[in-house]
Amino acid sequence: MSESNIVLPVLSGGQVLILWLVLISALVALGYGLFLVRIVLDADPGAKSMTDVADAVEEGAMAYLRQQVRTMRWFVLVIFIALFFMYRHVYHGIALPLGISIAFLMGVSASYGAGFVGMWLAVKGNVRSANAALSSFKDAMELAFKAGGVSGMFTVGLGLLGATIIFLIFRQDAMKVLVGFGFGGSLAALFMRVGGGIYTKAADVGGDLVGKVEAGIPEDDPRNAATIADNVGDNVGDCAGMAADVFESYEVTLVAAIILAAYALGEKDFQAAYGAAAGGFALKLIIFALILRAVGVFSSIIGIMAVRVPAGTTMRDPMRPIVNGYIASAVASIIGFFIVNYFYLTDPVTGHPDWRFAVTASVGIVLAVVTLWLTNYFTHPDKGPVTECATAARTGPATLLLSGLAEGLESSVWALVVIAISIIAAMVIFRDSIALQFYGIALTGLGLLTTTGFILAMDTYGPITDNAHGIFEMGGIHQEEASRTLSWMDAIGNTTKALTKGLAIATAVIAAVSLFRSFIDEAHLGDLGVQINMPTVFVGLLIGGAVPFLFSSFAIKAVGRAAYQVVVEVRRQFREHPGIMEYKEKPDYGRCVEIVTATAQKELLGPGILAIFSPLLVGFGLGAGALGGFLGGTILTGQLMAVFMSNAGATWDNAKKKIEDGFLGGKGTDVHKAAVVGDTVGDPFKDTAGPALNPMIKVMNLVGILAAPFAPAAIGEVTLGRVLIVVLSLVLLGVAVAFSKKGSIAEEAGAGAATKAAA
C-alpha cells in the first residue's frame, strides 16, 4: 500500500492528551539541558592563560559553523522547493506538499540547532574541566560529562519536540509529513559530518606530522601553528557533527517505526489478526513509538545523574562511572518499556497486554549493550587489540598499520553479526505477522536509541576532554597529576567516541532495513520483490555497493589535501620564524584555521551530490527494482566500511596514547613516531569518512522513498521527465567527481617546484 493511500482513524481525546504529555517530556529534556548549562557555566574557568586559548577555540568553532550554514542554505532552499512541487502531483491541495517541505526545513534547523548547542557548551566546558583537574579527578570527570549531557538533552528535546508538533498539527497524515523531517535531519547531519570531519582531521593530521614527528614537541604545544585549528576541529567534528548525526538517527528510527505501523493497515495478516480493530491498533502502535521516546528522556536523565565518582577517589578508569551510568539508563528504559506496554498496548482481541512489543524494544537495548562491549573491546587502551597494535609499533609503522587494519576488519564482521541477530530476533518474536515483523525491526532501533541523551553525553565527553587536555598544555599549566588525569580522560574519550559511532552505525542499518520496507511499498514492488537475478537489479546492487567507497574517497582525499597544506604552512612558519621554537615568537594560528575552513567548505558539495543524485540516477535510469538493489548494496558495504574505519582509527589512536603514557618507552621514541603515523592514517578513517557513512546511508534511503512514487517500474518506459532527471544526475555526479580531483597535491607541488626553478 502506498503511503498516499493510507487512511488512519481519527485520534481520540486520550491519544491527543498522550501527544501533549510527550510534548511536555520534550520540554523536560530541554529544561534539564538548561539546568546542566547553569552548572557548567557556574564552574571556574581558571587562569587567563587557559581562557585565552579557550576563547580562540570558541571563536574559530562558531565562525566555522556560521560559514557552513551560509554555504549550504541555497542547497537546502532548492530541495525545499523541489519537494513542494514533487508532492503537488501526489497529494491534492497544498497543505501536505507544503507540510513536507516545511518539515524538511524543520529537520535541517533542528539538526543544526542540536549541533550548535552541543558545541557551544562544549567550548565552555572544556576549559572548566581542565581547571577542575587541578582540584580532583572527580570534579574534572563529572563536569566534563555534565557538559556533554547538554548536547544529549537538547538533541532529544529538539527531536521529540519537532516530531510531536508535526503530529499534533497533521494528526492522521503526520506519517506522510515526517519523512520530510527525517530527510532534513539526515541531510544536515551529512553536511556537518563531512565538513566537520574534514576540518578536524586535516588540522589534526597536519599538526601531528610536523609537531610530534618532525619537531618532537607535544601534541598541544603552543609553538605548533596548527594547535588552535586542531582544537576547533574537535568541536565542529565531534560535537556539532556527532550531535547532528545522532539527532538524525533518533528521528529516522522514529519515522521508520511510525511509517511501518501505518503500513500495517495494508497487510492482510494484520487485518486478519485484528479485524475491525486493525485501524485503531495501528494508530496505537504509532503513539507507542512516541511514548518510548518520552521514556528515553527520563532514562537518559537518570543515566547522566548516575555518572558519579566517589569523593576522595584518585585517578581511575573513567569508563567505570560512564558504564555505571549507561547501565542505569538502560535498566530504567527497559522498565519503562514494560510499564507503557502494560498500561497502553493491550491486544484488542484478547484484552491482555501484548508483551512482544516491550520485549522487542528491549532487544534494541541488548543490541546497544553488545555493540558497546564489542567497540570497547576493540578500542579500549587496556584491551588486547590496542595492546597488540601498540606492540606492533616496535618494528615500525607498517606492522602497526597492518595490526590496526586487521582489528578494524574483524570488528566490522562481529558488528554486522550482532545486527543480523537482532533483526532475526524481531522476526522470530513477530513470526505470525509480516507487517509486525518490520515494525518490530524498527522497534529495536527505537530501543537502541532510547538512551540517546546519555549516548550523546558519552560522545561529547570525548572532544571536551581532548580540548581540556590541549588547553591545559597550551595554557602553560604545570601540574603533573592534573596532566595525567586529563591525558587518561582524553584516551577514554576516544573510546566513548568510538562507542557512539558504533551505535550510530547500528541504528543506520536498522533504520535502513525498516525504511527499505517503506520503499518497497512506495515503489509497488510488494508482489515482485527486488530480484537480483534480473540484470538491471544486479547492476543497481553493484553500483549501490560501490557508492560508499567513492564517498569515502571524496572525504579522505579532502583530508589528505588539507593536511598537506597545513604541513606546508607549519613547516614554513618554523623555517621563517625560528624564534617560535624558542618561545620568542608567537605562531600565526589563524592561517591554519583559514586553510582548513576553506577546504572543508569547498569539499562539502561533492558528497552531498553523490548521496542525493546517485539513487535518482539508478531509480530513473534503470527502474524501481534496480533502485531497490542499489539501496541494498549501499546498506551492506556502508555498514561494513563504517565500522571498519571507525574502529581501526580508534585502535590506532589509542595505541598511540598508550605509548605516550609510557608503554614501550613513551614519547620521543621510534615506537612513538610509528604510532603517530598510524594515528594520522586513522584520523580521517574514524572521524571523517567512517561516521559520515551513517547519515549517507539514511539520506539515500530517504531519497529512495521520496523518489519511489515517481520512479518508473521498468527500464523501457521512456518519458521526457525521466530523461531530464537522468541527464541532470549524470551531469551533477560528473561535476562531483571532477570537483573531488580539483586542487591536486601533485599539481600544487609541481607548480611550486616550477616557481622555485624560475626564481
Coordinates of C-alpha atoms in Angstrom, one line a residue, residues 169-493:
I169 CA -0.8 19.6 13.5
F170 CA -1.2 16.9 10.9
R171 CA -2.8 14.1 13.1
Q172 CA -3.6 11.1 10.8
D173 CA -1.5 12.5 8.0
A174 CA 1.6 13.0 10.1
M175 CA 3.5 10.0 8.9
K176 CA 3.4 11.5 5.4
V177 CA 5.0 14.7 6.6
L178 CA 7.5 13.1 8.9
V179 CA 9.5 11.7 6.0
G180 CA 10.5 15.3 5.2
F181 CA 11.5 16.0 8.8
G182 CA 13.7 12.9 8.8
F183 CA 15.2 13.8 5.4
G184 CA 16.1 17.3 6.6
G185 CA 17.8 16.0 9.7
S186 CA 19.8 13.4 7.7
L187 CA 20.9 15.9 5.1
A188 CA 22.1 18.4 7.7
A189 CA 23.9 15.6 9.5
L190 CA 25.6 14.6 6.3
F191 CA 26.9 18.1 5.7
M192 CA 28.0 18.6 9.3
R193 CA 29.7 15.2 9.5
V194 CA 31.6 15.6 6.2
G195 CA 32.6 19.3 6.7
G196 CA 33.4 19.0 10.4
G197 CA 35.3 15.7 9.8
I198 CA 37.5 17.3 7.0
Y199 CA 38.2 20.3 9.2
T200 CA 39.1 18.4 12.4
K201 CA 41.3 15.7 10.8
A202 CA 43.1 18.0 8.4
A203 CA 44.3 20.1 11.3
D204 CA 45.0 17.1 13.5
V205 CA 47.0 15.1 10.9
G206 CA 48.9 18.2 9.7
G207 CA 49.7 19.3 13.2
D208 CA 50.8 15.9 14.4
L209 CA 53.1 15.1 11.5
V210 CA 55.1 18.3 11.9
G211 CA 54.8 18.8 15.6
K212 CA 55.3 15.3 17.0
V213 CA 57.3 13.5 14.3
E214 CA 59.4 16.3 12.9
A215 CA 59.8 18.9 15.6
G216 CA 59.5 16.4 18.5
I217 CA 57.1 18.6 20.5
P218 CA 53.9 17.6 22.4
E219 CA 50.6 17.4 20.6
D220 CA 49.2 20.6 22.0
D221 CA 52.4 22.6 22.3
P222 CA 51.7 26.3 21.8
R223 CA 54.6 26.5 19.4
N224 CA 52.7 24.4 16.8
A225 CA 50.7 26.8 14.5
A226 CA 48.0 24.0 13.9
T227 CA 47.0 23.6 17.6
I228 CA 44.1 26.1 17.6
A229 CA 42.7 24.6 14.4
D230 CA 43.0 21.1 15.9
N231 CA 41.1 22.1 19.0
V232 CA 38.5 23.9 17.0
G233 CA 38.1 20.8 14.8
D234 CA 37.4 18.6 17.8
N235 CA 34.3 20.7 18.3
V236 CA 33.0 21.2 14.8
G237 CA 33.6 17.5 14.0
D238 CA 32.9 15.6 17.2
C239 CA 30.5 17.9 19.0
A240 CA 28.4 19.6 16.3
G241 CA 28.8 16.8 13.7
M242 CA 28.0 14.0 16.1
A243 CA 25.1 15.8 17.7
A244 CA 23.6 16.3 14.2
D245 CA 24.4 12.7 13.3
V246 CA 22.7 11.2 16.4
F247 CA 19.8 13.6 16.0
E248 CA 19.0 12.3 12.6
S249 CA 19.4 8.7 13.8
Y250 CA 17.0 9.5 16.6
E251 CA 14.5 10.9 14.1
V252 CA 14.8 8.4 11.3
T253 CA 14.3 5.4 13.6
L254 CA 11.1 7.1 14.9
V255 CA 9.9 8.0 11.4
A256 CA 10.6 4.4 10.3
A257 CA 8.5 2.9 13.2
I258 CA 5.6 5.3 12.5
I259 CA 5.5 4.7 8.8
L260 CA 5.7 0.9 9.3
A261 CA 2.9 1.0 11.9
A262 CA 0.8 2.8 9.3
Y263 CA 1.7 0.4 6.6
A264 CA 0.5 -2.5 8.7
L265 CA -3.0 -1.5 7.7
G266 CA -2.3 -2.6 4.2
E267 CA -1.2 -6.1 5.2
K268 CA -3.7 -9.0 5.0
D269 CA -2.3 -10.8 8.0
F270 CA -2.6 -7.6 10.2
Q271 CA -6.2 -7.2 9.1
A272 CA -7.0 -10.8 9.7
A273 CA -5.4 -10.8 13.2
Y274 CA -7.2 -7.6 14.4
G275 CA -10.3 -7.4 12.2
A276 CA -12.3 -4.2 12.7
A277 CA -9.9 -3.0 15.4
A278 CA -6.9 -3.0 13.0
G279 CA -7.0 0.7 12.3
G280 CA -7.2 1.7 15.9
F281 CA -4.4 -0.7 16.9
A282 CA -2.2 0.6 14.1
L283 CA -2.7 4.1 15.5
K284 CA -1.8 2.8 19.0
L285 CA 1.4 1.4 17.6
I286 CA 2.3 4.8 16.2
I287 CA 1.6 6.5 19.6
F288 CA 3.6 3.7 21.3
A289 CA 6.7 4.7 19.4
L290 CA 6.3 8.3 20.5
I291 CA 5.8 7.2 24.1
L292 CA 9.0 5.2 24.0
R293 CA 10.9 8.3 23.0
A294 CA 9.4 10.1 26.0
V295 CA 10.6 7.2 28.2
G296 CA 14.0 7.8 26.9
V297 CA 14.0 11.4 28.1
F298 CA 13.7 10.3 31.8
S299 CA 16.0 7.2 31.4
S300 CA 18.7 9.5 29.9
I301 CA 18.4 11.9 32.8
I302 CA 18.7 9.0 35.3
G303 CA 21.8 7.8 33.5
I304 CA 23.5 11.2 33.4
M305 CA 22.8 11.7 37.1
A306 CA 24.3 8.2 37.8
V307 CA 27.7 9.1 36.5
R308 CA 29.4 9.8 39.8
V309 CA 32.9 9.4 41.1
P310 CA 33.2 8.7 44.8
A311 CA 34.6 11.6 46.9
G312 CA 38.3 11.4 47.5
T313 CA 38.8 8.9 44.7
T314 CA 42.2 9.2 43.0
M315 CA 42.6 8.7 39.2
R316 CA 40.9 5.6 38.0
D317 CA 39.4 4.3 34.7
P318 CA 36.9 7.0 33.6
M319 CA 34.9 4.3 31.8
R320 CA 33.7 2.8 35.1
P321 CA 31.3 5.7 36.1
I322 CA 30.3 6.0 32.4
V323 CA 29.4 2.3 32.2
N324 CA 27.5 2.5 35.5
G325 CA 25.5 5.5 34.1
Y326 CA 24.7 3.6 31.0
I327 CA 23.6 0.5 32.9
A328 CA 21.3 2.7 35.0
S329 CA 19.9 4.4 31.9
A330 CA 19.4 1.0 30.1
V331 CA 17.6 -0.6 33.0
A332 CA 15.3 2.4 33.5
S333 CA 14.5 2.2 29.8
I334 CA 13.5 -1.5 29.9
I335 CA 11.4 -0.9 33.0
G336 CA 9.7 2.0 31.2
F337 CA 9.0 -0.2 28.1
F338 CA 7.1 -2.8 30.1
I339 CA 5.2 -0.2 32.1
V340 CA 4.0 1.5 29.0
N341 CA 3.3 -1.8 27.3
Y342 CA 1.1 -2.9 30.3
F343 CA -1.0 0.2 30.5
Y344 CA -1.3 1.2 26.9
L345 CA -0.6 -1.6 24.4
T346 CA -3.2 -4.3 25.1
D347 CA -4.2 -6.7 22.4
P348 CA -7.7 -5.6 21.0
V349 CA -8.7 -9.2 20.5
T350 CA -7.7 -10.8 23.8
G351 CA -7.8 -7.7 26.0
H352 CA -4.4 -8.6 27.6
P353 CA -1.1 -6.8 27.3
D354 CA 0.9 -8.0 24.2
W355 CA 4.4 -8.2 25.8
R356 CA 6.1 -8.8 22.4
F357 CA 6.4 -5.0 21.8
A358 CA 8.3 -4.3 25.1
V359 CA 10.4 -7.4 24.5
T360 CA 11.4 -6.3 21.0
A361 CA 12.3 -2.8 22.2
S362 CA 14.4 -4.4 24.9
V363 CA 16.2 -6.3 22.2
G364 CA 17.4 -2.9 21.0
I365 CA 18.9 -2.2 24.4
V366 CA 20.7 -5.6 24.3
L367 CA 21.9 -4.7 20.8
A368 CA 23.3 -1.4 22.2
V369 CA 25.0 -3.2 25.1
V370 CA 26.6 -5.8 22.9
T371 CA 27.7 -3.1 20.4
L372 CA 29.2 -1.1 23.3
W373 CA 31.0 -4.2 24.6
L374 CA 32.4 -5.0 21.1
T375 CA 33.6 -1.5 20.5
N376 CA 35.1 -1.2 23.9
Y377 CA 37.0 -4.4 23.4
F378 CA 38.5 -3.4 20.1
T379 CA 39.3 0.2 21.1
H380 CA 40.0 0.5 24.9
P381 CA 43.7 1.2 25.7
D382 CA 43.9 -1.7 28.1
K383 CA 42.3 -4.4 25.9
G384 CA 44.1 -6.9 23.8
P385 CA 43.6 -5.3 20.3
V386 CA 45.0 -1.9 21.2
T387 CA 47.9 -3.5 23.2
E388 CA 48.6 -5.8 20.2
C389 CA 48.6 -2.8 17.9
A390 CA 50.8 -0.7 20.1
T391 CA 53.3 -3.6 20.4
A392 CA 53.4 -3.9 16.6
A393 CA 54.9 -0.4 16.5
R394 CA 58.2 -1.8 17.8
T395 CA 59.0 -2.8 14.2
G396 CA 57.8 0.4 12.6
P397 CA 54.6 2.0 11.2
A398 CA 54.0 -0.8 8.6
T399 CA 53.3 -3.5 11.2
L400 CA 51.3 -1.1 13.3
L401 CA 49.1 -0.2 10.4
L402 CA 48.6 -3.9 9.4
S403 CA 47.6 -4.7 13.0
G404 CA 45.1 -1.9 13.2
L405 CA 43.6 -2.8 9.8
A406 CA 43.2 -6.4 10.8
E407 CA 41.4 -5.4 14.1
G408 CA 39.1 -3.0 12.2
L409 CA 38.2 -5.6 9.6
E410 CA 37.4 -8.2 12.3
S411 CA 35.3 -5.8 14.3
S412 CA 33.1 -4.9 11.3
V413 CA 32.2 -8.6 10.9
W414 CA 31.1 -9.1 14.6
A415 CA 29.1 -5.8 14.5
L416 CA 27.2 -7.0 11.4
V417 CA 26.5 -10.4 13.0
V418 CA 25.1 -8.7 16.1
I419 CA 22.8 -6.5 13.9
A420 CA 21.7 -9.6 11.9
I421 CA 20.8 -11.5 15.1
S422 CA 18.8 -8.5 16.3
I423 CA 16.8 -8.4 13.1
I424 CA 16.2 -12.1 13.2
A425 CA 15.1 -11.8 16.8
A426 CA 12.4 -9.3 15.9
M427 CA 11.2 -11.5 13.1
V428 CA 11.0 -14.5 15.4
I429 CA 9.1 -12.6 18.1
F430 CA 6.5 -11.5 15.5
R431 CA 6.7 -14.6 13.4
D432 CA 2.9 -14.7 12.7
S433 CA 2.8 -11.3 11.0
I434 CA 4.9 -9.9 8.2
A435 CA 3.6 -6.4 9.0
L436 CA 4.6 -6.6 12.7
Q437 CA 8.0 -8.1 11.8
F438 CA 9.1 -4.9 10.1
Y439 CA 7.6 -2.8 12.8
G440 CA 9.5 -4.9 15.3
I441 CA 12.7 -4.3 13.5
A442 CA 12.0 -0.6 13.7
L443 CA 11.3 -1.0 17.4
T444 CA 14.8 -2.5 18.0
G445 CA 16.1 0.8 16.6
L446 CA 13.9 2.8 18.9
G447 CA 15.1 0.7 21.8
L448 CA 18.7 1.1 20.9
L449 CA 18.4 4.9 20.8
T450 CA 16.0 5.2 23.8
T451 CA 19.1 6.4 25.8
T452 CA 20.1 8.9 23.2
G453 CA 20.5 11.7 25.8
F454 CA 23.1 9.6 27.6
I455 CA 24.7 8.2 24.4
L456 CA 25.4 11.7 23.1
A457 CA 26.7 12.9 26.5
M458 CA 29.1 10.0 26.3
D459 CA 30.2 11.0 22.9
T460 CA 30.6 14.8 23.6
Y461 CA 32.6 13.9 26.7
G462 CA 35.4 12.8 24.3
P463 CA 36.1 16.1 22.5
I464 CA 35.6 18.1 25.7
T465 CA 38.3 16.1 27.4
D466 CA 40.5 16.3 24.3
N467 CA 40.1 20.1 24.3
A468 CA 40.7 20.2 28.1
H469 CA 44.0 18.4 27.7
G470 CA 45.0 20.7 24.9
I471 CA 44.0 23.9 26.8
F472 CA 45.9 22.7 29.8
E473 CA 49.1 22.3 27.8
M474 CA 48.8 25.4 25.7
G475 CA 47.9 27.4 28.8
G476 CA 51.3 26.6 30.3
I477 CA 49.9 25.0 33.5
H478 CA 52.5 22.7 35.0
Q479 CA 51.0 20.1 37.4
E480 CA 51.9 16.5 36.7
E481 CA 48.9 14.9 38.4
A482 CA 46.3 17.1 36.7
S483 CA 48.1 16.5 33.3
R484 CA 48.0 12.7 33.8
T485 CA 44.3 12.9 34.8
L486 CA 43.4 14.9 31.6
S487 CA 45.5 12.6 29.4
W488 CA 43.7 9.5 30.8
M489 CA 40.3 11.1 30.4
D490 CA 41.3 12.0 26.8
A491 CA 42.3 8.5 26.0
I492 CA 38.9 7.1 27.3
G493 CA 37.2 9.9 25.3

